[in-house]
Short mmCIF file of C-alpha atoms in Angstrom, two decimals:
data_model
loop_
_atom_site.label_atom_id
_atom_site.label_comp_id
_atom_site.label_asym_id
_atom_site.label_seq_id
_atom_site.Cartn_x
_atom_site.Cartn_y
_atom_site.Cartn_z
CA UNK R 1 16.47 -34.61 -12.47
CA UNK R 2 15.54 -32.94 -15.46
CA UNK R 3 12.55 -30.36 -16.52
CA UNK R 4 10.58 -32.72 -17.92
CA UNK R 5 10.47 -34.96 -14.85
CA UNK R 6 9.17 -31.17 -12.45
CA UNK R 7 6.32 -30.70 -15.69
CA UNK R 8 5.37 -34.40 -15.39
CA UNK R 9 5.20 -34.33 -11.07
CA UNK R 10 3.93 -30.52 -11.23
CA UNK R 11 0.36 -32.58 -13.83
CA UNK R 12 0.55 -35.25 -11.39
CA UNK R 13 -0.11 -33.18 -8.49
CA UNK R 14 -2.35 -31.02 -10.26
CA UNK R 15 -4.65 -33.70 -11.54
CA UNK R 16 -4.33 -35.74 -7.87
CA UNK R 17 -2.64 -38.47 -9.09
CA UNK R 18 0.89 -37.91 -6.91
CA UNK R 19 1.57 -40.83 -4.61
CA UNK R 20 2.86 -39.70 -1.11
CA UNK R 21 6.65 -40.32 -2.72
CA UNK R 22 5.73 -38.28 -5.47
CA UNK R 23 4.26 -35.73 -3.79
CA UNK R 24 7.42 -35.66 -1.65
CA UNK R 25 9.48 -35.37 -4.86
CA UNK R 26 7.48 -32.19 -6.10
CA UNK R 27 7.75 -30.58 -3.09
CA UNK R 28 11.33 -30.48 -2.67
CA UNK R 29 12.00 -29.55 -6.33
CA UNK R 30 9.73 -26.47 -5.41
CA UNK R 31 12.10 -25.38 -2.55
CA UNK R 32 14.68 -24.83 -5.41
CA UNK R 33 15.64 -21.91 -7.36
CA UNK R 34 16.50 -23.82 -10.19
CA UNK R 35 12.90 -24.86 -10.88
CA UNK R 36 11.42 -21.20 -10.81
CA UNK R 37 11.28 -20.44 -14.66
CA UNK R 38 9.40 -23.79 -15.07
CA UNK R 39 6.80 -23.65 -12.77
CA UNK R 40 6.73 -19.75 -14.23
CA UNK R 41 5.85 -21.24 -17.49
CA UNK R 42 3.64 -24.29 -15.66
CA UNK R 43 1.66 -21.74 -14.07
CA UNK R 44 0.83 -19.40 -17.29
CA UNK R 45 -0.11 -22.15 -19.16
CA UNK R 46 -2.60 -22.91 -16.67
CA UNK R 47 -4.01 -19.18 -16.34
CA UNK R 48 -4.20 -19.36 -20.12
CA UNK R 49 -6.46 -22.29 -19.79
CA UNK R 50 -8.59 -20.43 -16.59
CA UNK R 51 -11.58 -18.63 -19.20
CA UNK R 52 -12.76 -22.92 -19.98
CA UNK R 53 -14.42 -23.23 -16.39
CA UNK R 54 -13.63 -27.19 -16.91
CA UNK R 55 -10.07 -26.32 -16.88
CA UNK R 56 -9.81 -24.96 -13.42
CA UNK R 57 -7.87 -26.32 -10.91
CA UNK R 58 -9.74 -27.90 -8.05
CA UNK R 59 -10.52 -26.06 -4.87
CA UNK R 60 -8.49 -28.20 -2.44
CA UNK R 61 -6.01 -28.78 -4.92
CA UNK R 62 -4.81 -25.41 -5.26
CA UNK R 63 -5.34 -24.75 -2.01
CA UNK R 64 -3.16 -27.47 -0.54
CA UNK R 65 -0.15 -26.36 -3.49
CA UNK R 66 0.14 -23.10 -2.48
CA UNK R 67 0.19 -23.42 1.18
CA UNK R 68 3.28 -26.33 0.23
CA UNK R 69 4.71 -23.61 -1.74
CA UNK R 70 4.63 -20.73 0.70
CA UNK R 71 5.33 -22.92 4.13
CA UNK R 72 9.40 -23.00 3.01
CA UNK R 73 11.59 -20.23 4.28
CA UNK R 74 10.27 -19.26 7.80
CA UNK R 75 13.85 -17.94 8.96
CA UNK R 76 14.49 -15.98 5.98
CA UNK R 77 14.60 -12.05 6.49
CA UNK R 78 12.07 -9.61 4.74
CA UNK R 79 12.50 -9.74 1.11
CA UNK R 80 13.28 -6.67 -0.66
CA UNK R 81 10.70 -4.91 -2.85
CA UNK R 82 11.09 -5.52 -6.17
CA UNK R 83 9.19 -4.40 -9.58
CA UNK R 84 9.58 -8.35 -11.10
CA UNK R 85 6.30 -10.39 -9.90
CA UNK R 86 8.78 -12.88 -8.12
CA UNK R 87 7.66 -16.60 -8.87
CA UNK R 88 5.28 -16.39 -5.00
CA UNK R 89 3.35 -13.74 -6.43
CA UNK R 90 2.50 -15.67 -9.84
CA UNK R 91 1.81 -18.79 -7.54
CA UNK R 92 -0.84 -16.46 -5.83
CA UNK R 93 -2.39 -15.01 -9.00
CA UNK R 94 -2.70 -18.50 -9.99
CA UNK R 95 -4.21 -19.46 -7.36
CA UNK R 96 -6.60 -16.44 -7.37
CA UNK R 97 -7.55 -17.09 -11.21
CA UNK R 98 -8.08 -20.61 -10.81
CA UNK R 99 -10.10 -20.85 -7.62
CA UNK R 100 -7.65 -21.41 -5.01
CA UNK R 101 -8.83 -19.09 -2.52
CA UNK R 102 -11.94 -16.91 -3.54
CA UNK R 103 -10.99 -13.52 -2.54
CA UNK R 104 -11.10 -11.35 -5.65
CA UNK R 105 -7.91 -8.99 -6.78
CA UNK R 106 -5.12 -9.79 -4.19
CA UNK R 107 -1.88 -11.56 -4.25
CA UNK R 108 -0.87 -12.65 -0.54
CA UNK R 109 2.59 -14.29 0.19
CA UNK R 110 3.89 -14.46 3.57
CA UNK R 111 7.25 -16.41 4.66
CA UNK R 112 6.10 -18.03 7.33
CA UNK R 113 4.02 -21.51 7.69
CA UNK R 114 0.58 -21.51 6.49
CA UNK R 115 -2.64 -22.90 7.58
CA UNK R 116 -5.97 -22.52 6.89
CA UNK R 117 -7.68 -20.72 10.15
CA UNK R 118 -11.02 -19.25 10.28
CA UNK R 119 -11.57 -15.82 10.75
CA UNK R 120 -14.45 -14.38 13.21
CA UNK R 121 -17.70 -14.36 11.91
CA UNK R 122 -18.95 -10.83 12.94
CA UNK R 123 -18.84 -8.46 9.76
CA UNK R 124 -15.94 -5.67 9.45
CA UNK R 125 -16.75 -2.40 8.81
CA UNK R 126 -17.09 -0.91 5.29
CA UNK R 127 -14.63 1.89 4.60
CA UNK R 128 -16.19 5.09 4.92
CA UNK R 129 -17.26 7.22 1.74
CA UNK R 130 -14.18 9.61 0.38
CA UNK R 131 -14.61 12.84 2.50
CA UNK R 132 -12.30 15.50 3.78
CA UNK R 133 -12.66 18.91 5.73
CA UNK R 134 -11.64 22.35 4.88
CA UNK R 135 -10.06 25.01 7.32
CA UNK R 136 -10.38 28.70 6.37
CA UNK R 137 -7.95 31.31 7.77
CA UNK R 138 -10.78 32.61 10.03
CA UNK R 139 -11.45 29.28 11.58
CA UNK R 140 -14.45 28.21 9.80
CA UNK R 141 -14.59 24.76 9.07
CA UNK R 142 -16.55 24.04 5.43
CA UNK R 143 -17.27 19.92 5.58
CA UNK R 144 -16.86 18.38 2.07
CA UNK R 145 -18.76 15.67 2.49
CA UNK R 146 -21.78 17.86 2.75
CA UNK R 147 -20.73 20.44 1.22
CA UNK R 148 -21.66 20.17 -2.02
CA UNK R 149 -21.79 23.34 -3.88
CA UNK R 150 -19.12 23.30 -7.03
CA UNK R 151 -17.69 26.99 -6.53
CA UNK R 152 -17.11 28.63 -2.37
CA UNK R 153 -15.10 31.62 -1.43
CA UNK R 154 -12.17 30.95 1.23
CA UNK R 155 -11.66 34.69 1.45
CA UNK R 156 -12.30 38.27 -0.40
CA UNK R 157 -10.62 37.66 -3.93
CA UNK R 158 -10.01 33.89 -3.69
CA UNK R 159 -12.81 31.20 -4.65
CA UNK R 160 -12.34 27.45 -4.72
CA UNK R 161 -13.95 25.27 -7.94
CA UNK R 162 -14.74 22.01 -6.50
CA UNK R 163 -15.32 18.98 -8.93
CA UNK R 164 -15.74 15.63 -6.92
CA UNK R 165 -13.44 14.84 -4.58
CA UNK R 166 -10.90 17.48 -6.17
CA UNK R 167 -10.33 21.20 -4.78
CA UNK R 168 -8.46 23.79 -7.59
CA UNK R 169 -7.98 27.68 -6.37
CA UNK R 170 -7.44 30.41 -8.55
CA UNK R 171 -4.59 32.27 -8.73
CA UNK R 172 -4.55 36.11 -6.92
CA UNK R 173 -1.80 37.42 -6.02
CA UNK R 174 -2.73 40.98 -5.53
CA UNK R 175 -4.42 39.90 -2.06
CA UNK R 176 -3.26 39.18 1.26
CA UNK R 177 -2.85 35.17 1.50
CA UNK R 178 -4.88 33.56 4.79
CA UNK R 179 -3.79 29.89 5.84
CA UNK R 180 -5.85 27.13 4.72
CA UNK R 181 -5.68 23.49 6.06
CA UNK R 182 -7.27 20.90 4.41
CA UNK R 183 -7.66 17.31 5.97
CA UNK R 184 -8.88 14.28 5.19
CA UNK R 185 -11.21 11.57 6.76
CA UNK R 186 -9.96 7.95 8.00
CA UNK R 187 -10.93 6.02 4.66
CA UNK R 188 -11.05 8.95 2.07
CA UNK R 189 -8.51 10.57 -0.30
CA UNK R 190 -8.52 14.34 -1.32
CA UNK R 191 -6.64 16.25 -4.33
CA UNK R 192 -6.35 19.39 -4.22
CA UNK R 193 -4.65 22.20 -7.05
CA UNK R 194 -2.64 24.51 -5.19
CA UNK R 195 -3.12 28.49 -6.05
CA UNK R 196 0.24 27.82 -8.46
CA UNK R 197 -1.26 24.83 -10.01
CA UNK R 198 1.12 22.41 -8.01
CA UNK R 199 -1.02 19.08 -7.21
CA UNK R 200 -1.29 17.53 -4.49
CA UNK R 201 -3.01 13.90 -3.23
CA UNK R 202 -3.84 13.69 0.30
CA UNK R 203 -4.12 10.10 1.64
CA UNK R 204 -5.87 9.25 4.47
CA UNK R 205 -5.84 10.91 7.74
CA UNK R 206 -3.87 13.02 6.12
CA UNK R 207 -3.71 17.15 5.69
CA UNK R 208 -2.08 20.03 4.28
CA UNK R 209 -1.72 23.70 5.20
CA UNK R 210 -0.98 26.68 2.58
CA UNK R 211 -1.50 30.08 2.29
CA UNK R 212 -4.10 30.95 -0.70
CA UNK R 213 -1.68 32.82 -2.39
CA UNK R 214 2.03 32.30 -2.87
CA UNK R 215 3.21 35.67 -2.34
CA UNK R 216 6.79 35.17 -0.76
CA UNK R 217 10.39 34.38 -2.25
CA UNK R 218 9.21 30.63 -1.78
CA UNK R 219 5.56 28.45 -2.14
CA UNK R 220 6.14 26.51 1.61
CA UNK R 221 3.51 24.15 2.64
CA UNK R 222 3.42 22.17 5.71
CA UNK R 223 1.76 18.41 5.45
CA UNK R 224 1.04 15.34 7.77
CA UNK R 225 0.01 12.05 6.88
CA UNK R 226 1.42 10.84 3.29
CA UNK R 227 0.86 13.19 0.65
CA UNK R 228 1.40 12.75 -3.12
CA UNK R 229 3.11 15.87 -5.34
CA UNK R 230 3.07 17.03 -8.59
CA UNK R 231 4.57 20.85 -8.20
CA UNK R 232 3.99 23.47 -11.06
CA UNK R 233 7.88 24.73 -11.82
CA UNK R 234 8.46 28.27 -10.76
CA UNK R 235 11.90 28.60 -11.03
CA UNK R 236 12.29 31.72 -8.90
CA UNK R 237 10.13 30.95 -6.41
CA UNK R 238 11.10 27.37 -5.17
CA UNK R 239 8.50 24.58 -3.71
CA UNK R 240 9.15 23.32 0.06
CA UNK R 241 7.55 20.87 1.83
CA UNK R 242 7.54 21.18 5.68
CA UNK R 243 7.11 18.06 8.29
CA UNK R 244 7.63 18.72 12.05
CA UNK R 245 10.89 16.93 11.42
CA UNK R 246 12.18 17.62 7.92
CA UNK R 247 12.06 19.90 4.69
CA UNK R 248 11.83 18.75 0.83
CA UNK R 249 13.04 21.36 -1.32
CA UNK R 250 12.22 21.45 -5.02
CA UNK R 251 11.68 22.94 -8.09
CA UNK R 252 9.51 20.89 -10.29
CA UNK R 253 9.03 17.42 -9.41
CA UNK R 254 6.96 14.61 -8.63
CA UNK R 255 7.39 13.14 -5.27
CA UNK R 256 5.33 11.32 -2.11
CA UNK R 257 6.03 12.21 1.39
CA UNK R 258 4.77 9.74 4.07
CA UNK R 259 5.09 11.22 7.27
CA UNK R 260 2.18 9.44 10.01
CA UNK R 261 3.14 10.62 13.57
CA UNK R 262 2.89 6.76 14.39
CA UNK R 263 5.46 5.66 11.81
CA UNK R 264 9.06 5.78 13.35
CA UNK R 265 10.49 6.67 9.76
CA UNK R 266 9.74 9.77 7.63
CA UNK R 267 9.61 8.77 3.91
CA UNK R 268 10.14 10.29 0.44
CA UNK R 269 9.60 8.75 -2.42
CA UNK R 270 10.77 10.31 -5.67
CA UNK R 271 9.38 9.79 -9.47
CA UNK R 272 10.53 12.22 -11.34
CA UNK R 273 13.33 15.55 -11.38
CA UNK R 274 15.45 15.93 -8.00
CA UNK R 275 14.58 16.87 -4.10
CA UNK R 276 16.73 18.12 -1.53
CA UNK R 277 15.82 16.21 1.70
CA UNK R 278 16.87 18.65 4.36
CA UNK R 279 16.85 17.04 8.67
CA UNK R 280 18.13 19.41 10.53
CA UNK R 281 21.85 20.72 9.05
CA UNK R 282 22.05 17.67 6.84
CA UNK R 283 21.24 17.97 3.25
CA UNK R 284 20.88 15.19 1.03
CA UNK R 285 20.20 15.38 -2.85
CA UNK R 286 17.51 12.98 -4.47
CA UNK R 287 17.34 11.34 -7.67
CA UNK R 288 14.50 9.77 -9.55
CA UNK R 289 13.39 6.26 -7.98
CA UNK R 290 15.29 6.53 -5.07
CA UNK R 291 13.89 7.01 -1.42
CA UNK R 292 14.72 9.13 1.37
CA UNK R 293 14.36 7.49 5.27
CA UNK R 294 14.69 10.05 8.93
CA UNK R 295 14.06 8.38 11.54
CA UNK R 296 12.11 11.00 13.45
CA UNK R 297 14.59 10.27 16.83
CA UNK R 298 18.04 9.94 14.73
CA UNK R 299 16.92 12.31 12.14
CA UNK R 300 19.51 10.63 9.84
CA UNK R 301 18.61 10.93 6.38
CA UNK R 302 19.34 7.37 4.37
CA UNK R 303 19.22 7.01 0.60
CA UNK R 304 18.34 4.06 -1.73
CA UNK R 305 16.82 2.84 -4.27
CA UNK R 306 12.95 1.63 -4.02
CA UNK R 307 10.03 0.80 -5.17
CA UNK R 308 8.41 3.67 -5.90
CA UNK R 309 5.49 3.12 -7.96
CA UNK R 310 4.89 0.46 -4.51
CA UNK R 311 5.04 3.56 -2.72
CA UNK R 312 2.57 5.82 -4.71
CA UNK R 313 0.02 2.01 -4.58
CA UNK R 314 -2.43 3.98 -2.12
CA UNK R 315 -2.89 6.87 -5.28
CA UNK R 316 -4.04 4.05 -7.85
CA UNK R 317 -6.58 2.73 -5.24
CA UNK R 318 -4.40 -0.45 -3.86
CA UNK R 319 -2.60 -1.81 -0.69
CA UNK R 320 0.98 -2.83 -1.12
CA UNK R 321 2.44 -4.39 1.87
CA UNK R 322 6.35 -5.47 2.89
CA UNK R 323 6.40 -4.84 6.10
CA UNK R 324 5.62 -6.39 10.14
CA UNK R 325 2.23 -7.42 11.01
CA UNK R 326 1.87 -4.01 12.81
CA UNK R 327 2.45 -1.66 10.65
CA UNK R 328 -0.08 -3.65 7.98
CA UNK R 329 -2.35 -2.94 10.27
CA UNK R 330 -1.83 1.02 11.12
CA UNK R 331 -2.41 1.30 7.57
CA UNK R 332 -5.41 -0.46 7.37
CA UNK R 333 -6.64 0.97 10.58
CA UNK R 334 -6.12 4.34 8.66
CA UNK R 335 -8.33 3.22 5.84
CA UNK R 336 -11.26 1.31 7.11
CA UNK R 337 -11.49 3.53 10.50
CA UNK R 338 -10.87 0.43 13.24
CA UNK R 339 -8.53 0.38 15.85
CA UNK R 340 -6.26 -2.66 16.11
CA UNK R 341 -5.26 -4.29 20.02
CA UNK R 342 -2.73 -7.25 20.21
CA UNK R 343 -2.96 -10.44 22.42
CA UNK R 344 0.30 -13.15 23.03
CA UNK R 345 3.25 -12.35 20.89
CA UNK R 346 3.01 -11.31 18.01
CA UNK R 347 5.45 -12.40 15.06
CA UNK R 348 7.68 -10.13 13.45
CA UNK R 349 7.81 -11.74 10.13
CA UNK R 350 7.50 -9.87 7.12
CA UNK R 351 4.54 -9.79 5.16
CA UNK R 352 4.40 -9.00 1.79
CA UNK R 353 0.93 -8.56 -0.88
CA UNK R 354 -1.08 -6.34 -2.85
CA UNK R 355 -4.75 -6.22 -2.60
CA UNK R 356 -7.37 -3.74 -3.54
CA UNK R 357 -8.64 -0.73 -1.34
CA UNK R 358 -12.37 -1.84 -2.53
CA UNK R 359 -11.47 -5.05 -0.60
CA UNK R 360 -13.43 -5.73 2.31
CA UNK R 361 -11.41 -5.55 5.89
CA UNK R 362 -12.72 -9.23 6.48
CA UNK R 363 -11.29 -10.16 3.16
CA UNK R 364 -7.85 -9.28 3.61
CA UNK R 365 -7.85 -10.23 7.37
CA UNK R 366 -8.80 -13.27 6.11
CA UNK R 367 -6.07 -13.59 3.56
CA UNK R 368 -3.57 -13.27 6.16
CA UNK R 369 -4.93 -15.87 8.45
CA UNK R 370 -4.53 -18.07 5.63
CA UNK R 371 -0.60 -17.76 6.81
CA UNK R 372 -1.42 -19.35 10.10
CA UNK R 373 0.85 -17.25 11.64
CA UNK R 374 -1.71 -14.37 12.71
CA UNK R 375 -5.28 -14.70 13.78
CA UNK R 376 -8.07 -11.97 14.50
CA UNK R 377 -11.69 -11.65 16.13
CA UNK R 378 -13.51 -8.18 14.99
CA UNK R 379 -15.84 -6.99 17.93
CA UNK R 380 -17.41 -3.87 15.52
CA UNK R 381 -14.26 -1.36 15.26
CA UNK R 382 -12.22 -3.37 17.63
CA UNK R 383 -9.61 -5.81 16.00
CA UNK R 384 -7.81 -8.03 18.65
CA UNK R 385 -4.57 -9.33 16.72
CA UNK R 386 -3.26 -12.79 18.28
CA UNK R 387 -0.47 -14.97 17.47
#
């Protein structure tokens, strides 16, 4: 079986001329490896051709291929994360661009069988605007969502500038330092500049407590949630980052620490420099685009290399999933505010996708009924999950 004969089956099916053999045909070469550059080049040639509106692929037709495409390897263990759009992820694009399935900006891939199920017809919530809350050392709470004045003091000597959803203190270290905590709403994002000019992104439900000056022999801040870093280098007076179950140690870095009470695993994520990842009287060094698991019962530290720009996706404003069906949705119950409850038993199957955080809730629930493997019905915040 050569190229040309996948190219000429791959037009046939496109234009829906395949008879039942030859749609037959097609769909076993698709199962094979061998075949992947081809349709590769099959499918940009068609998104080439996507701006002439009579050049689109019809609805059904696109439909129907990638549901063939994705029903193959149901056994198969999570796939990896990986930097290469892998040949499902161009098949979804595709799909996207030429009308397949009209949900704008995601790529959905899920190795499982899919079907097309409806999704309930009530409306999902909206995700809240971007807010957060500030903590002063005397207790008073300043809300940031109303808050709108561009300069506030936090105490005698320190002031806080405050351009959009960013906080930046000044630097005094002549007075005595109070604790500040700064959290964030379910559905908003926060950055804040640190009194040494260290950055810091705050996802959501997320905070961070630090003095309001770094007087001491080290800058220590203590964070939950997932938290983003950019720290200012001070080489005598190292940066550490404090969980309730590990420390980061570092100099001058950029790093993300995801640390949810409801995730089992504690992880770093590192960019750029080195980190010492530090669970109880185990020390483990860090190097650039390699990332750091403790399981918060074990407290094990484990080392690899990741993703990590996949890992930083909630900074740039997207969802990147690889993971169970439950812990998709504790992070979109952290975004759009819901609560999820599940019905029957629910599949363990790895799901993998990126979409965008302006995407509606129904939208993406939507995209992953399209799997057939998952269904929902959204009673306001309530989303019951069922097999």
């Amino acid at each position: 079986m050569t190229v040309s004969r996948f190219r000429y089956l791959f037009n046939r099916y496109y234009s829906r001329q395949c008879t039942p053999e030859e749609q037959q045909e097609f769909m076993r070469l698709m199962e094979q490896t061998a075949y992947d550059e081809e349709l590769k080049h099959l499918l940009d040639e068609l998104l080439l051709q996507a701006d002439d509106e009579t050049g689109a692929m019809p609805d059904d037709t696109a439909a129907n291929m990638l549901r063939q495409i994705m029903q193959t390897g149901a056994d198969t263990p999570q796939p990896a994360p990986a930097r290469t759009m892998p040949v499902w992820q161009r098949i979804a694009v595709a799909a996207c661009v030429l009308g397949a399935i009209a949900v704008a900006g995601y790529k959905m891939y899920v190795k499982t069988k899919v079907v097309n199920m409806p999704i309930a017809s009530n409306h999902a919530p909206v995700p809240k605007e971007e807010g957060a809350r500030l903590v002063r050392g005397d207790g008073s709470v300043i809300d940031l969502e109303q808050h709108k004045d561009t300069a506030m003091d936090v105490q005698s000597g320190v002031s806080v500038n405050r351009q959009g959803n960013t906080l930046s203190y000044t630097s005094n270290t002549t007075v005595t330092p109070t604790i500040n905590t700064l959290y964030t709403n379910k559905g908003g994002t926060y950055k804040i500049v640190l009194p040494d000019g260290t950055k810091a992104w705050l996802n959501a439900a997320s905070s961070i407590r630090f003095p309001t000056a770094f007087t001491d022999s080290t800058r220590e801040v203590s964070i939950q949630g997932e938290v983003y870093f950019e720290i200012a280098q001070q080489a005598s007076q190292p940066f550490i980052v404090s969980t309730n179950t590990i420390k980061i140690a570092v100099l001058g870095t950029h790093f993300n620490v995801k640390a949810y009470e409801e995730e089992q695993n504690i992880c770093t994520s590192l960019l750029e420099g080195a980190v010492n990842v530090i669970s109880g009287n185990t020390v483990r060094l860090m190097k650039p685009g390699q990332q750091a698991l403790v399981n918060r019962e074990h407290k094990g530290i484990s080392i690899s290399n990741a993703d990590v720009d996949a890992a930083i996706a909630w900074k740039e404003g997207r969802f990147e999933f690889n993971g169970n069906i439950k812990s998709i949705m504790r992070e979109l119950a952290r975004w759009y505010d819901v609560q999820f409850i599940y019905e029957g038993e629910i599949t363990n199957k790895a799901f993998g996708g990126t979409f965008s955080r302006q995407d509606s809730l129904e939208d993406i629930l939507h995209t992953l009924e399209l799997t057939g493997s998952i269904h929902f019905n959204i009673d306001n915040k309530t989303i019951t999950v069922r097999p």
